[in-house]
Structure formats: structure tokens, C-alpha cells
């Protein structure tokens, strides 16, 4: 194992290794104040999310391990592309679990998503309604922090000693403006909340809600990280991103899982020896066909689950259900 690897892909918790991370490059150092206690990610959650925590480590190709560690050293987001089922989202959870970075903050992108959705939300209407019920004069309550909740990206940028893990999932589904809107936040590691900036002379410190259910103090309306988050941005390759965003990220292309990775995945979910027991199905999954379609790994897991269930392998082999479950996804139909 290379000595420089902070994340080693063992699948076992080793939170002390993050302390071996050297100082950031001068141009990627931040000065956020304060600290934030983050909830840990437990092995049960990791397994549900597709991680490999049953005594079977994730099997990474060398270039994946190297790019993950380069992102940690350089304090840069990791832009991960690949077919569905290649483990893009799972990568963030595996790194967070092994290095003890806490629960992964997840920001799922759709066509209507804006940058502000990821940074914070301000419930002005709720504040007004509560004020009317409390006093009857319609004046907003002074406790504005109760009505501000940081989004996943905003929470990841709260100052903490360890980098917070953030998954920005399927950025290629976003509106055309969002990748460009992300540039300054990812480069500067900070953002401001105008509603708090306006009252900073009267309330320099405001306690607000966070995306992971906590509370944190924001000073003078400014959120700035101390340790830059470990950010995984996933894409299914449905569009190209602007060069300015690509320059600020490290690019990682994940290939479909090989036989060793699939065997480890099956063992993690169903127990040791299950990869050999279902060897025929695994070979069928890996062989694919000539349509160019993708085979997400969860298709194989679904089929094995049914084979292990009450119906049993014999009943399923006599039907066309397994054929339907293992059918590749036609790239022409997304």
C-alpha cells in the first residue's frame, strides 16, 4: 500500500488517518472560525447505501484510490462520471466511513435546482405567520435563526476540523446555469446570507439550523469553511460542463465493475461465499450483451435477493423474471 494514501479503501473505520493529511496548498487554505460537531456515519447506514462493511473491503482500481487521495490533498472536488451502477455515489460514503468524516450530506440535483437550494433556505412566510400569532402586530420575530436552514452545500462549508463529506448527485441534470453558479463557492469555500448580513450590526451572531439536524452559529452573515469539504460531484455523462468548473475539479471516470468488485459487492450484501454460490448469475451479469446497454449492479443484487427468497432459484429459472431483471439499460432511452 502506498504510504501517501490517506484513504486506503480498506472498508474498515480508521478515523486517525485523516490527521496524516498535510496542510493544504497555500492557495487552498481557509480561515473559518468556530467548530461544528458532526454526526458519524454508522456501518448500518453505509451498508444500506451500498457500501461494503461486512468484513469485505471495497475493491477500487488504483487510479480511483489515487484520485480520491489527490482530491483530499488538494482540497478540490472530485467530478465522477460513469454509467449507472458503477459506484459513483457509493464512493463518497465509503470515504466518509473509513476516515470518520461523518454522515454524507447529499444534494440531489434536478432541472429546477438553484445554487441557493444548496446553500440555505429562509422561511420568511413562516416567520411572519409566527409573529402574527405571537403578537398580533405582524412584526417579525427577532429570532431569525429559527427560520434559516443551511442546505447540504451550506452545511458542508461550516467550519469544522475535519472535511465534511458532500455528495452533489447527478449535476448533469441541472439547469444550464448551475455549474457556473457553483464556481465561486467551490473556489472561495464561503458564501454569505444576505438576511443575516443586514442585521449584523444588531445581531452579529445568529444560531441557524443545519441540513443534518443540528444548529450552528453564523457570524456576521458569513459562512466560511476551515477544512474544505470532501466533495463528490457525480454525472452520468449526459452533458459537458463548462471548462471553468472542470478546472476546479479533479476528473474521475469509473468503469463498470469487474469480477473482483462484483464478488466483493455480493459478499458484502449477502455474506461470504455467496459470490461462489451465485457464480452463474454473476458471470451472466458480467458478460452483458452486444446492445451497448449498461448493467447497474443493483440489478444483480435484486436478482440474487429473489433467488435467495421463498420463490427459490428453480421457480425463477422457469420464468422470464430473471431475464427481465438482468436486462441491460438501453442508452437510447436514458
mmCIF file of C-alpha atoms in Angstrom:
data_model
loop_
_atom_site.group_PDB
_atom_site.id
_atom_site.type_symbol
_atom_site.label_atom_id
_atom_site.label_comp_id
_atom_site.label_asym_id
_atom_site.label_seq_id
_atom_site.Cartn_x
_atom_site.Cartn_y
_atom_site.Cartn_z
ATOM 1 C CA UNK A 1 0.000 0.000 0.000
ATOM 2 C CA UNK A 2 1.405 3.410 -0.960
ATOM 3 C CA UNK A 3 2.368 5.382 2.142
ATOM 4 C CA UNK A 4 0.894 8.604 0.806
ATOM 5 C CA UNK A 5 -2.655 7.204 0.671
ATOM 6 C CA UNK A 6 -4.832 8.726 3.374
ATOM 7 C CA UNK A 7 -7.894 6.852 2.128
ATOM 8 C CA UNK A 8 -6.806 3.262 1.546
ATOM 9 C CA UNK A 9 -10.111 1.617 0.606
ATOM 10 C CA UNK A 10 -9.976 -0.993 3.363
ATOM 11 C CA UNK A 11 -13.660 -0.745 4.250
ATOM 12 C CA UNK A 12 -12.719 -0.524 7.935
ATOM 13 C CA UNK A 13 -13.030 2.651 10.066
ATOM 14 C CA UNK A 14 -9.664 4.356 10.532
ATOM 15 C CA UNK A 15 -10.507 7.944 11.527
ATOM 16 C CA UNK A 16 -6.995 8.690 12.763
ATOM 17 C CA UNK A 17 -5.640 8.600 9.207
ATOM 18 C CA UNK A 18 -7.235 11.935 8.335
ATOM 19 C CA UNK A 19 -4.838 13.531 10.839
ATOM 20 C CA UNK A 20 -1.997 12.495 8.500
ATOM 21 C CA UNK A 21 -3.316 14.841 5.799
ATOM 22 C CA UNK A 22 -0.687 17.569 5.332
ATOM 23 C CA UNK A 23 -1.581 21.274 5.241
ATOM 24 C CA UNK A 24 -3.446 22.448 2.173
ATOM 25 C CA UNK A 25 -1.646 24.242 -0.644
ATOM 26 C CA UNK A 26 -1.324 27.920 0.126
ATOM 27 C CA UNK A 27 -3.989 28.817 -2.437
ATOM 28 C CA UNK A 28 -6.498 26.392 -0.870
ATOM 29 C CA UNK A 29 -6.268 27.461 2.777
ATOM 30 C CA UNK A 30 -9.319 28.860 4.524
ATOM 31 C CA UNK A 31 -9.862 30.576 7.830
ATOM 32 C CA UNK A 32 -13.355 29.768 9.049
ATOM 33 C CA UNK A 33 -13.914 30.292 12.768
ATOM 34 C CA UNK A 34 -15.668 28.095 15.271
ATOM 35 C CA UNK A 35 -16.287 24.386 15.160
ATOM 36 C CA UNK A 36 -19.159 22.062 14.417
ATOM 37 C CA UNK A 37 -19.738 18.601 15.851
ATOM 38 C CA UNK A 38 -20.863 16.317 13.031
ATOM 39 C CA UNK A 39 -22.905 13.132 13.399
ATOM 40 C CA UNK A 40 -20.977 9.968 12.462
ATOM 41 C CA UNK A 41 -21.983 7.582 9.708
ATOM 42 C CA UNK A 42 -22.567 4.098 11.095
ATOM 43 C CA UNK A 43 -21.935 0.799 9.367
ATOM 44 C CA UNK A 44 -25.650 0.021 9.030
ATOM 45 C CA UNK A 45 -26.226 3.247 7.112
ATOM 46 C CA UNK A 46 -23.193 2.579 4.939
ATOM 47 C CA UNK A 47 -24.429 -0.898 4.046
ATOM 48 C CA UNK A 48 -27.882 0.423 3.159
ATOM 49 C CA UNK A 49 -26.244 2.956 0.865
ATOM 50 C CA UNK A 50 -24.289 0.295 -0.942
ATOM 51 C CA UNK A 51 -21.025 0.419 0.997
ATOM 52 C CA UNK A 52 -19.019 -2.673 1.805
ATOM 53 C CA UNK A 53 -18.938 -3.038 5.575
ATOM 54 C CA UNK A 54 -19.472 -6.764 6.129
ATOM 55 C CA UNK A 55 -15.795 -7.521 6.563
ATOM 56 C CA UNK A 56 -15.305 -7.202 2.808
ATOM 57 C CA UNK A 57 -13.443 -4.051 1.721
ATOM 58 C CA UNK A 58 -14.440 -2.095 -1.371
ATOM 59 C CA UNK A 59 -12.313 -3.075 -4.344
ATOM 60 C CA UNK A 60 -11.003 0.050 -6.033
ATOM 61 C CA UNK A 61 -8.857 0.265 -9.089
ATOM 62 C CA UNK A 62 -5.558 2.013 -8.381
ATOM 63 C CA UNK A 63 -6.476 5.129 -10.316
ATOM 64 C CA UNK A 64 -9.634 5.544 -8.212
ATOM 65 C CA UNK A 65 -7.684 5.390 -4.951
ATOM 66 C CA UNK A 66 -5.135 7.843 -6.299
ATOM 67 C CA UNK A 67 -7.726 10.368 -7.488
ATOM 68 C CA UNK A 68 -9.652 10.234 -4.198
ATOM 69 C CA UNK A 69 -6.469 10.960 -2.289
ATOM 70 C CA UNK A 70 -5.423 13.680 -4.702
ATOM 71 C CA UNK A 71 -8.771 15.384 -4.043
ATOM 72 C CA UNK A 72 -8.129 15.168 -0.280
ATOM 73 C CA UNK A 73 -4.598 16.561 -0.583
ATOM 74 C CA UNK A 74 -5.506 19.376 -2.986
ATOM 75 C CA UNK A 75 -8.848 20.271 -1.348
ATOM 76 C CA UNK A 76 -10.610 20.002 -4.685
ATOM 77 C CA UNK A 77 -13.989 18.474 -5.608
ATOM 78 C CA UNK A 78 -13.967 15.113 -7.343
ATOM 79 C CA UNK A 79 -16.027 15.069 -10.548
ATOM 80 C CA UNK A 80 -17.004 11.418 -11.032
ATOM 81 C CA UNK A 81 -18.574 10.177 -14.256
ATOM 82 C CA UNK A 82 -19.655 6.712 -15.334
ATOM 83 C CA UNK A 83 -22.591 4.519 -16.192
ATOM 84 C CA UNK A 84 -25.366 3.930 -13.650
ATOM 85 C CA UNK A 85 -24.361 1.300 -11.127
ATOM 86 C CA UNK A 86 -20.600 1.874 -11.286
ATOM 87 C CA UNK A 87 -20.422 3.118 -7.681
ATOM 88 C CA UNK A 88 -20.240 6.881 -8.180
ATOM 89 C CA UNK A 89 -22.456 7.752 -5.210
ATOM 90 C CA UNK A 90 -21.133 4.937 -3.023
ATOM 91 C CA UNK A 91 -17.624 6.357 -3.268
ATOM 92 C CA UNK A 92 -18.486 9.365 -1.089
ATOM 93 C CA UNK A 93 -19.988 7.130 1.612
ATOM 94 C CA UNK A 94 -17.042 4.726 1.606
ATOM 95 C CA UNK A 95 -14.517 7.547 2.081
ATOM 96 C CA UNK A 96 -16.631 9.181 4.801
ATOM 97 C CA UNK A 97 -16.982 5.895 6.684
ATOM 98 C CA UNK A 98 -13.338 4.872 6.569
ATOM 99 C CA UNK A 99 -11.981 8.315 7.531
ATOM 100 C CA UNK A 100 -14.647 9.126 10.114
ATOM 101 C CA UNK A 101 -15.819 12.273 8.323
ATOM 102 C CA UNK A 102 -19.431 11.989 9.493
ATOM 103 C CA UNK A 103 -22.696 11.438 7.668
ATOM 104 C CA UNK A 104 -22.591 12.301 3.985
ATOM 105 C CA UNK A 105 -24.546 15.434 3.141
ATOM 106 C CA UNK A 106 -26.464 14.701 -0.039
ATOM 107 C CA UNK A 107 -27.651 17.250 -2.593
ATOM 108 C CA UNK A 108 -29.651 15.586 -5.355
ATOM 109 C CA UNK A 109 -29.870 17.760 -8.449
ATOM 110 C CA UNK A 110 -32.901 18.183 -10.710
ATOM 111 C CA UNK A 111 -33.595 20.595 -13.551
ATOM 112 C CA UNK A 112 -35.146 23.169 -11.173
ATOM 113 C CA UNK A 113 -32.298 23.164 -8.632
ATOM 114 C CA UNK A 114 -30.604 26.506 -7.951
ATOM 115 C CA UNK A 115 -27.430 27.354 -6.062
ATOM 116 C CA UNK A 116 -29.437 28.825 -3.191
ATOM 117 C CA UNK A 117 -31.161 25.445 -2.675
ATOM 118 C CA UNK A 118 -27.788 24.011 -1.765
ATOM 119 C CA UNK A 119 -26.660 26.949 0.376
ATOM 120 C CA UNK A 120 -29.621 27.854 2.592
ATOM 121 C CA UNK A 121 -33.357 28.379 2.815
ATOM 122 C CA UNK A 122 -35.095 31.273 4.544
ATOM 123 C CA UNK A 123 -38.715 30.748 5.592
ATOM 124 C CA UNK A 124 -39.849 34.371 5.571
ATOM 125 C CA UNK A 125 -43.546 33.427 5.407
ATOM 126 C CA UNK A 126 -43.260 31.121 8.401
ATOM 127 C CA UNK A 127 -41.516 33.867 10.374
ATOM 128 C CA UNK A 128 -44.264 36.356 9.586
ATOM 129 C CA UNK A 129 -47.046 33.922 10.466
ATOM 130 C CA UNK A 130 -45.425 33.041 13.794
ATOM 131 C CA UNK A 131 -45.049 36.748 14.610
ATOM 132 C CA UNK A 132 -48.701 37.407 13.884
ATOM 133 C CA UNK A 133 -49.789 34.549 16.109
ATOM 134 C CA UNK A 134 -47.478 35.627 18.928
ATOM 135 C CA UNK A 135 -48.060 39.376 18.993
ATOM 136 C CA UNK A 136 -50.791 40.216 16.553
ATOM 137 C CA UNK A 137 -48.852 43.203 15.185
ATOM 138 C CA UNK A 138 -47.283 41.390 12.233
ATOM 139 C CA UNK A 139 -43.716 42.389 13.186
ATOM 140 C CA UNK A 140 -41.136 39.675 12.500
ATOM 141 C CA UNK A 141 -39.667 37.901 15.471
ATOM 142 C CA UNK A 142 -36.089 38.735 16.452
ATOM 143 C CA UNK A 143 -35.114 35.056 16.397
ATOM 144 C CA UNK A 144 -34.484 34.919 12.674
ATOM 145 C CA UNK A 145 -32.207 31.912 13.024
ATOM 146 C CA UNK A 146 -35.194 29.621 13.609
ATOM 147 C CA UNK A 147 -36.262 30.284 10.029
ATOM 148 C CA UNK A 148 -32.919 29.779 8.285
ATOM 149 C CA UNK A 149 -31.724 26.288 7.443
ATOM 150 C CA UNK A 150 -28.422 25.664 5.722
ATOM 151 C CA UNK A 151 -28.620 23.355 2.719
ATOM 152 C CA UNK A 152 -26.252 20.435 2.076
ATOM 153 C CA UNK A 153 -23.563 22.610 0.488
ATOM 154 C CA UNK A 154 -24.012 25.318 3.109
ATOM 155 C CA UNK A 155 -23.683 22.799 5.939
ATOM 156 C CA UNK A 156 -20.575 21.282 4.346
ATOM 157 C CA UNK A 157 -18.924 24.714 4.388
ATOM 158 C CA UNK A 158 -19.463 25.301 8.105
ATOM 159 C CA UNK A 159 -16.109 25.446 9.861
ATOM 160 C CA UNK A 160 -15.002 22.067 11.206
ATOM 161 C CA UNK A 161 -11.681 20.399 11.977
ATOM 162 C CA UNK A 162 -12.376 17.543 9.557
ATOM 163 C CA UNK A 163 -13.611 17.949 5.992
ATOM 164 C CA UNK A 164 -17.330 17.350 5.722
ATOM 165 C CA UNK A 165 -18.360 14.801 3.056
ATOM 166 C CA UNK A 166 -20.787 16.145 0.445
ATOM 167 C CA UNK A 167 -22.369 14.289 -2.479
ATOM 168 C CA UNK A 168 -23.675 16.511 -5.292
ATOM 169 C CA UNK A 169 -25.568 13.859 -7.188
ATOM 170 C CA UNK A 170 -26.226 13.979 -10.954
ATOM 171 C CA UNK A 171 -25.129 17.536 -11.677
ATOM 172 C CA UNK A 172 -25.647 16.845 -15.374
ATOM 173 C CA UNK A 173 -29.421 17.010 -14.759
ATOM 174 C CA UNK A 174 -29.217 20.647 -13.651
ATOM 175 C CA UNK A 175 -30.227 23.828 -15.386
ATOM 176 C CA UNK A 176 -27.503 25.185 -17.641
ATOM 177 C CA UNK A 177 -26.611 27.951 -15.139
ATOM 178 C CA UNK A 178 -25.980 25.883 -12.005
ATOM 179 C CA UNK A 179 -22.469 24.586 -12.861
ATOM 180 C CA UNK A 180 -21.322 28.167 -13.464
ATOM 181 C CA UNK A 181 -23.067 29.389 -10.294
ATOM 182 C CA UNK A 182 -21.098 26.841 -8.268
ATOM 183 C CA UNK A 183 -17.720 28.182 -9.366
ATOM 184 C CA UNK A 184 -17.142 30.919 -6.795
ATOM 185 C CA UNK A 185 -18.459 28.908 -3.860
ATOM 186 C CA UNK A 186 -16.203 25.954 -4.681
ATOM 187 C CA UNK A 187 -13.228 28.239 -5.241
ATOM 188 C CA UNK A 188 -13.667 30.510 -2.211
ATOM 189 C CA UNK A 189 -15.100 27.974 0.244
ATOM 190 C CA UNK A 190 -17.575 30.538 1.530
ATOM 191 C CA UNK A 191 -20.865 32.333 0.957
ATOM 192 C CA UNK A 192 -22.965 34.986 2.645
ATOM 193 C CA UNK A 193 -26.567 35.023 3.861
ATOM 194 C CA UNK A 194 -27.974 38.477 2.982
ATOM 195 C CA UNK A 195 -30.767 38.227 5.562
ATOM 196 C CA UNK A 196 -28.137 37.926 8.295
ATOM 197 C CA UNK A 197 -25.725 40.447 6.789
ATOM 198 C CA UNK A 198 -28.405 43.129 7.015
ATOM 199 C CA UNK A 199 -28.779 42.702 10.776
ATOM 200 C CA UNK A 200 -25.111 42.022 11.577
ATOM 201 C CA UNK A 201 -24.758 45.360 13.415
ATOM 202 C CA UNK A 202 -27.569 44.352 15.793
ATOM 203 C CA UNK A 203 -27.087 40.564 15.812
ATOM 204 C CA UNK A 204 -23.509 39.680 14.859
ATOM 205 C CA UNK A 205 -24.052 36.033 15.820
ATOM 206 C CA UNK A 206 -27.140 34.043 14.857
ATOM 207 C CA UNK A 207 -27.775 30.352 15.514
ATOM 208 C CA UNK A 208 -29.270 28.662 12.441
ATOM 209 C CA UNK A 209 -30.392 25.132 11.566
ATOM 210 C CA UNK A 210 -28.279 22.749 9.508
ATOM 211 C CA UNK A 211 -29.123 20.172 6.880
ATOM 212 C CA UNK A 212 -28.158 17.300 9.182
ATOM 213 C CA UNK A 213 -30.441 18.354 12.032
ATOM 214 C CA UNK A 214 -28.002 20.385 14.097
ATOM 215 C CA UNK A 215 -27.550 24.038 14.970
ATOM 216 C CA UNK A 216 -24.549 26.245 14.324
ATOM 217 C CA UNK A 217 -23.602 29.880 14.924
ATOM 218 C CA UNK A 218 -23.153 32.087 11.851
ATOM 219 C CA UNK A 219 -21.116 35.248 12.428
ATOM 220 C CA UNK A 220 -21.994 38.452 10.574
ATOM 221 C CA UNK A 221 -23.909 36.534 7.942
ATOM 222 C CA UNK A 222 -20.809 34.806 6.552
ATOM 223 C CA UNK A 223 -20.218 31.070 6.279
ATOM 224 C CA UNK A 224 -16.626 30.021 5.542
ATOM 225 C CA UNK A 225 -15.020 26.634 5.842
ATOM 226 C CA UNK A 226 -11.831 25.835 7.714
ATOM 227 C CA UNK A 227 -11.264 22.358 6.283
ATOM 228 C CA UNK A 228 -12.511 22.265 2.694
ATOM 229 C CA UNK A 229 -15.226 19.589 2.319
ATOM 230 C CA UNK A 230 -14.619 16.277 0.591
ATOM 231 C CA UNK A 231 -16.981 16.826 -2.345
ATOM 232 C CA UNK A 232 -18.013 14.176 -4.845
ATOM 233 C CA UNK A 233 -19.910 15.511 -7.861
ATOM 234 C CA UNK A 234 -21.474 12.747 -9.936
ATOM 235 C CA UNK A 235 -22.517 12.806 -13.563
ATOM 236 C CA UNK A 236 -23.934 10.195 -15.907
ATOM 237 C CA UNK A 237 -22.227 11.961 -18.797
ATOM 238 C CA UNK A 238 -25.435 13.382 -20.264
ATOM 239 C CA UNK A 239 -23.817 16.789 -20.878
ATOM 240 C CA UNK A 240 -20.486 18.567 -20.833
ATOM 241 C CA UNK A 241 -19.596 21.011 -18.076
ATOM 242 C CA UNK A 242 -18.001 24.421 -18.601
ATOM 243 C CA UNK A 243 -14.195 24.403 -18.654
ATOM 244 C CA UNK A 244 -14.101 26.724 -15.635
ATOM 245 C CA UNK A 245 -15.860 24.095 -13.496
ATOM 246 C CA UNK A 246 -13.717 21.261 -14.839
ATOM 247 C CA UNK A 247 -10.598 23.262 -13.968
ATOM 248 C CA UNK A 248 -11.712 23.482 -10.345
ATOM 249 C CA UNK A 249 -12.373 19.742 -10.050
ATOM 250 C CA UNK A 250 -10.414 16.525 -10.393
ATOM 251 C CA UNK A 251 -11.985 14.252 -13.001
ATOM 252 C CA UNK A 252 -12.509 10.543 -12.347
ATOM 253 C CA UNK A 253 -14.089 8.187 -14.882
ATOM 254 C CA UNK A 254 -15.422 4.986 -13.295
ATOM 255 C CA UNK A 255 -15.554 1.875 -15.446
ATOM 256 C CA UNK A 256 -18.183 -0.835 -14.998
ATOM 257 C CA UNK A 257 -17.301 -3.125 -12.064
ATOM 258 C CA UNK A 258 -15.048 -6.078 -12.787
ATOM 259 C CA UNK A 259 -15.451 -9.615 -11.449
ATOM 260 C CA UNK A 260 -13.491 -8.903 -8.256
ATOM 261 C CA UNK A 261 -15.583 -5.843 -7.444
ATOM 262 C CA UNK A 262 -18.848 -7.640 -8.129
ATOM 263 C CA UNK A 263 -17.810 -10.577 -5.944
ATOM 264 C CA UNK A 264 -16.966 -8.186 -3.092
ATOM 265 C CA UNK A 265 -20.304 -6.418 -3.506
ATOM 266 C CA UNK A 266 -22.269 -9.663 -3.394
ATOM 267 C CA UNK A 267 -20.382 -10.835 -0.296
ATOM 268 C CA UNK A 268 -20.969 -7.505 1.432
ATOM 269 C CA UNK A 269 -24.721 -7.718 0.991
ATOM 270 C CA UNK A 270 -25.368 -11.461 1.234
ATOM 271 C CA UNK A 271 -22.440 -12.933 3.165
ATOM 272 C CA UNK A 272 -19.182 -14.702 2.469
ATOM 273 C CA UNK A 273 -19.350 -17.461 -0.096
ATOM 274 C CA UNK A 274 -22.465 -16.060 -1.775
ATOM 275 C CA UNK A 275 -20.415 -14.918 -4.746
ATOM 276 C CA UNK A 276 -19.403 -18.539 -5.433
ATOM 277 C CA UNK A 277 -22.948 -19.796 -4.850
ATOM 278 C CA UNK A 278 -24.315 -17.368 -7.423
ATOM 279 C CA UNK A 279 -21.353 -17.603 -9.771
ATOM 280 C CA UNK A 280 -23.526 -18.375 -12.782
ATOM 281 C CA UNK A 281 -25.632 -15.248 -12.284
ATOM 282 C CA UNK A 282 -22.526 -13.126 -11.750
ATOM 283 C CA UNK A 283 -20.952 -14.417 -14.965
ATOM 284 C CA UNK A 284 -24.189 -13.718 -16.802
ATOM 285 C CA UNK A 285 -24.241 -10.193 -15.393
ATOM 286 C CA UNK A 286 -20.619 -9.509 -16.333
ATOM 287 C CA UNK A 287 -20.894 -10.954 -19.836
ATOM 288 C CA UNK A 288 -23.638 -8.493 -20.774
ATOM 289 C CA UNK A 289 -24.643 -8.438 -24.397
ATOM 290 C CA UNK A 290 -23.881 -6.603 -27.611
ATOM 291 C CA UNK A 291 -26.504 -3.846 -27.321
ATOM 292 C CA UNK A 292 -24.156 -1.409 -25.615
ATOM 293 C CA UNK A 293 -26.509 -1.178 -22.667
ATOM 294 C CA UNK A 294 -25.430 -0.576 -19.077
ATOM 295 C CA UNK A 295 -25.933 -3.106 -16.304
ATOM 296 C CA UNK A 296 -26.290 -1.354 -12.930
ATOM 297 C CA UNK A 297 -25.023 -3.537 -10.097
ATOM 298 C CA UNK A 298 -28.302 -3.257 -8.199
ATOM 299 C CA UNK A 299 -29.933 -5.338 -10.953
ATOM 300 C CA UNK A 300 -27.735 -8.247 -9.936
ATOM 301 C CA UNK A 301 -28.442 -7.647 -6.233
ATOM 302 C CA UNK A 302 -32.197 -7.628 -6.906
ATOM 303 C CA UNK A 303 -31.987 -10.925 -8.775
ATOM 304 C CA UNK A 304 -29.899 -12.622 -6.057
ATOM 305 C CA UNK A 305 -32.287 -11.386 -3.376
ATOM 306 C CA UNK A 306 -35.211 -13.046 -5.162
ATOM 307 C CA UNK A 307 -33.262 -16.247 -5.771
ATOM 308 C CA UNK A 308 -32.483 -16.411 -2.043
ATOM 309 C CA UNK A 309 -36.127 -15.763 -1.159
ATOM 310 C CA UNK A 310 -39.173 -18.001 -0.857
ATOM 311 C CA UNK A 311 -39.544 -18.414 -4.610
ATOM 312 C CA UNK A 312 -36.117 -20.025 -4.879
ATOM 313 C CA UNK A 313 -33.829 -20.364 -7.850
ATOM 314 C CA UNK A 314 -35.730 -23.153 -9.597
ATOM 315 C CA UNK A 315 -39.022 -21.276 -9.767
ATOM 316 C CA UNK A 316 -37.332 -18.146 -11.081
ATOM 317 C CA UNK A 317 -35.365 -20.034 -13.714
ATOM 318 C CA UNK A 318 -38.621 -21.404 -15.106
ATOM 319 C CA UNK A 319 -39.940 -17.883 -15.640
ATOM 320 C CA UNK A 320 -38.641 -14.915 -17.581
ATOM 321 C CA UNK A 321 -38.364 -12.754 -14.448
ATOM 322 C CA UNK A 322 -34.606 -13.124 -14.147
ATOM 323 C CA UNK A 323 -34.215 -12.221 -17.802
ATOM 324 C CA UNK A 324 -36.220 -9.051 -17.229
ATOM 325 C CA UNK A 325 -34.337 -8.163 -14.047
ATOM 326 C CA UNK A 326 -30.960 -8.552 -15.743
ATOM 327 C CA UNK A 327 -31.879 -6.751 -18.945
ATOM 328 C CA UNK A 328 -29.330 -4.007 -19.814
ATOM 329 C CA UNK A 329 -30.491 -0.421 -19.830
ATOM 330 C CA UNK A 330 -30.789 0.842 -23.381
ATOM 331 C CA UNK A 331 -28.681 4.033 -23.581
ATOM 332 C CA UNK A 332 -31.032 5.369 -26.268
ATOM 333 C CA UNK A 333 -33.822 5.587 -23.702
ATOM 334 C CA UNK A 334 -31.858 7.092 -20.796
#
